Structure formats: structure tokens, C-alpha cells
Amino acid sequence: GAVVSQHPSWVICKSGTSVKIECRSLDFQATTMFWYRQFPKQSLMLMATSNEGSKATYEQGVEKDKFLINHASLTLSTLTVTSAHPEDSSFYICSADLRETQYFGPGTRLLVL
Amino acid sequence: TQLLEQSPQFLSIQEGENLTVYCNSSSVFSSLQWYRQEPGEGPVLLVTVVTGGEVKKLKRLTFQFGDARKDSSLHITAAQPGDTGLYLCAGGEGRTNAGKSTFGDGTTLTVKP
């Protein structure tokens, strides 16, 4: 149990375009999901907390207008990277909270050319 | 802000050796999780410990939660190349902080055959 999926697993896009990443909890409902960014050989950097039915809470330094988060249902949260630039290239990982334990998706590799 | 100091940051050992990874904080956590992450994938939950002094075993892995719930250790016996990966500890803050977790910086383990 406690399976989380992410789609797509990797994406290449041109600078200036927007990219949407989906995070789904497959076998449980998650009121809270989290979005992280990870650089090579480093730990996870929390970007925002996604709450079902309400606005996301962003960490300091994360631009809410650039990283749009929508948590429209108890099993789906989406992260949209708007007007992506090469510096947005990274590994994005979501997690879903179940009984105060976070279960992670497999990650999405984003490359902005 | 709660911090989790994880050590060592990098560890390279031969197959068959034992090792211990430490996770220390001055803060008390309601729970602590250990994850293992392989390159290009999301972290996979290994264990959750919630009680001070708790010890859990998962085959060759032994996890301990400190009596005061401020620190934890992961001990691997007779390491194998398949144990190679990034190990992350995460302190759960429960509902007092919207379900967020504090992550250690990670330990990159390489087990050479």
C-alpha cells in the first residue's frame, strides 16, 4: 500500500514554455502533499505544501507565481512550472502524507533547453 | 527551525563490512523515518520509529530511535552492493507544523564488491 505516482517521469521543453507535473496517491487519500526539488547528490529541498481544497503554502524563496500548485482532489496534486528557464532544470519529487509519514513518488526529471 | 544533522555525508566500504549512519538533532520529533533513494528515483520508506528507545530490524538493517526522540541511527550488517544509495532520515513534526518533515542532508553509501 501507500503508492504514489508521478507523471511524466521525464520531460524536455523549450525555454519559456510551461510544464505540468502530476502527483497521484493511488491507494489512499491524501489531504496533504508536498513538492520537493532535488539537485544531484543532495537532499530534498521542500518547495511547498499542497493542501486539498485550499491554497498551497510555499517555502521562503519559492516563487508562487512561477510554481503553481493545485490540489483539487484527495488523490491528485499538480505542479506547473510556468515560463520555464534552464535554471529550472532539476529533479522534482512529490510526496503524500499518510498518518504522518510521507510516501514519495518516483520523481520527474525536467530539462529546459 | 528544526535541524537534523546526518553523518557521515559520504561512506565508501567493501562488501561484507558493517556501518552506522547517525541522525542527530536538538529538537524532539514525534516520529522519525529512514528512506533509501537510488539515482533517478524517489525515496523509498524503510522504517518509521515513533517511541523513544525503539529498535526495529529489517533483515540486515537495524534502526534505533533515541530515548529522548532527538536522534536515530541506522546500522547495516554485512553490507552488500545492493545497499548502495542515498540514505535520508526525516523527523516528523506532526500536526504542529502542517505535517512537514525535517530532512537530514543524506548519506551517500557506496558498497564495493
Short mmCIF file of N, CA and C in Angstrom, two decimals, chain A residues 28-34 49-52 96-103, chain B residues 2 28-31 33 91-101:
data_model
loop_
_atom_site.label_atom_id
_atom_site.label_comp_id
_atom_site.label_asym_id
_atom_site.label_seq_id
_atom_site.Cartn_x
_atom_site.Cartn_y
_atom_site.Cartn_z
N PHE A 28 -4.62 5.53 -1.53
CA PHE A 28 -5.04 6.20 -0.30
C PHE A 28 -5.35 7.65 -0.63
N GLN A 29 -6.05 8.29 0.28
CA GLN A 29 -6.38 9.70 0.09
C GLN A 29 -5.42 10.55 0.90
N ALA A 30 -5.00 11.62 0.32
CA ALA A 30 -4.00 12.48 0.96
C ALA A 30 -4.50 13.92 1.00
N THR A 31 -4.80 14.37 2.19
CA THR A 31 -5.18 15.77 2.35
C THR A 31 -3.99 16.68 2.08
N THR A 32 -2.83 16.18 2.40
CA THR A 32 -1.61 16.98 2.26
C THR A 32 -0.60 16.27 1.38
N MET A 33 -0.08 17.00 0.42
CA MET A 33 1.01 16.52 -0.42
C MET A 33 2.11 17.57 -0.38
N PHE A 34 3.30 17.14 -0.68
CA PHE A 34 4.45 18.04 -0.65
C PHE A 34 5.20 17.97 -1.98
N THR A 49 3.86 23.08 0.39
CA THR A 49 2.92 22.12 0.95
C THR A 49 1.59 22.32 0.24
N SER A 50 1.06 21.25 -0.31
CA SER A 50 -0.17 21.32 -1.08
C SER A 50 -1.32 20.75 -0.25
N ASN A 51 -2.34 21.57 -0.02
CA ASN A 51 -3.47 21.17 0.80
C ASN A 51 -4.72 21.08 -0.04
N GLU A 52 -5.41 19.95 0.05
CA GLU A 52 -6.61 19.74 -0.73
C GLU A 52 -7.67 20.79 -0.41
N ALA A 96 3.11 12.23 -0.55
CA ALA A 96 1.77 12.31 0.01
C ALA A 96 1.82 11.84 1.45
N ASP A 97 1.09 12.55 2.28
CA ASP A 97 1.11 12.25 3.72
C ASP A 97 0.05 11.21 4.07
N LEU A 98 0.48 10.17 4.76
CA LEU A 98 -0.44 9.16 5.27
C LEU A 98 -0.06 8.86 6.71
N ARG A 99 -0.91 9.23 7.60
CA ARG A 99 -0.66 9.00 9.04
C ARG A 99 0.71 9.52 9.45
N GLU A 100 0.99 10.75 9.04
CA GLU A 100 2.19 11.48 9.42
C GLU A 100 3.47 10.85 8.90
N THR A 101 3.37 10.05 7.87
CA THR A 101 4.54 9.53 7.17
C THR A 101 4.40 9.93 5.71
N GLN A 102 5.49 10.39 5.12
CA GLN A 102 5.45 10.81 3.73
C GLN A 102 5.88 9.65 2.82
N TYR A 103 5.06 9.45 1.79
CA TYR A 103 5.36 8.44 0.77
C TYR A 103 5.63 9.18 -0.53
N GLN B 2 13.69 23.46 12.88
CA GLN B 2 14.34 22.26 13.38
C GLN B 2 15.38 21.77 12.38
N VAL B 28 12.99 17.64 19.48
CA VAL B 28 12.25 16.40 19.68
C VAL B 28 11.29 16.21 18.50
N PHE B 29 11.26 15.01 17.97
CA PHE B 29 10.36 14.70 16.86
C PHE B 29 9.28 13.72 17.30
N SER B 30 8.12 13.85 16.70
CA SER B 30 7.03 12.93 17.03
C SER B 30 7.27 11.57 16.39
N SER B 31 8.02 11.54 15.32
CA SER B 31 8.37 10.27 14.67
C SER B 31 9.61 10.52 13.82
N GLN B 33 11.63 8.90 10.25
CA GLN B 33 11.62 7.95 9.14
C GLN B 33 13.03 7.85 8.55
N GLY B 91 12.64 13.78 10.23
CA GLY B 91 11.94 13.92 11.50
C GLY B 91 10.54 14.45 11.28
N GLY B 92 9.56 13.70 11.76
CA GLY B 92 8.18 14.13 11.60
C GLY B 92 7.82 15.13 12.68
N GLU B 93 7.17 16.20 12.27
CA GLU B 93 6.78 17.25 13.21
C GLU B 93 5.30 17.20 13.53
N GLY B 94 4.61 16.21 12.97
CA GLY B 94 3.20 16.03 13.28
C GLY B 94 2.37 17.21 12.86
N ARG B 95 1.25 17.34 13.48
CA ARG B 95 0.31 18.37 13.08
C ARG B 95 0.71 19.74 13.55
N THR B 96 1.78 19.81 14.38
CA THR B 96 2.20 21.12 14.86
C THR B 96 2.82 21.96 13.76
N ASN B 97 3.22 21.33 12.68
CA ASN B 97 3.84 22.07 11.58
C ASN B 97 3.28 21.58 10.26
N ALA B 98 1.97 21.44 10.19
CA ALA B 98 1.28 21.08 8.95
C ALA B 98 1.78 19.78 8.35
N GLY B 99 2.27 18.87 9.17
CA GLY B 99 2.70 17.58 8.66
C GLY B 99 4.05 17.57 7.98
N LYS B 100 4.76 18.71 8.02
CA LYS B 100 6.07 18.75 7.36
C LYS B 100 7.06 17.85 8.08
N SER B 101 8.08 17.45 7.35
CA SER B 101 9.19 16.72 7.92
C SER B 101 10.46 17.51 7.73
#
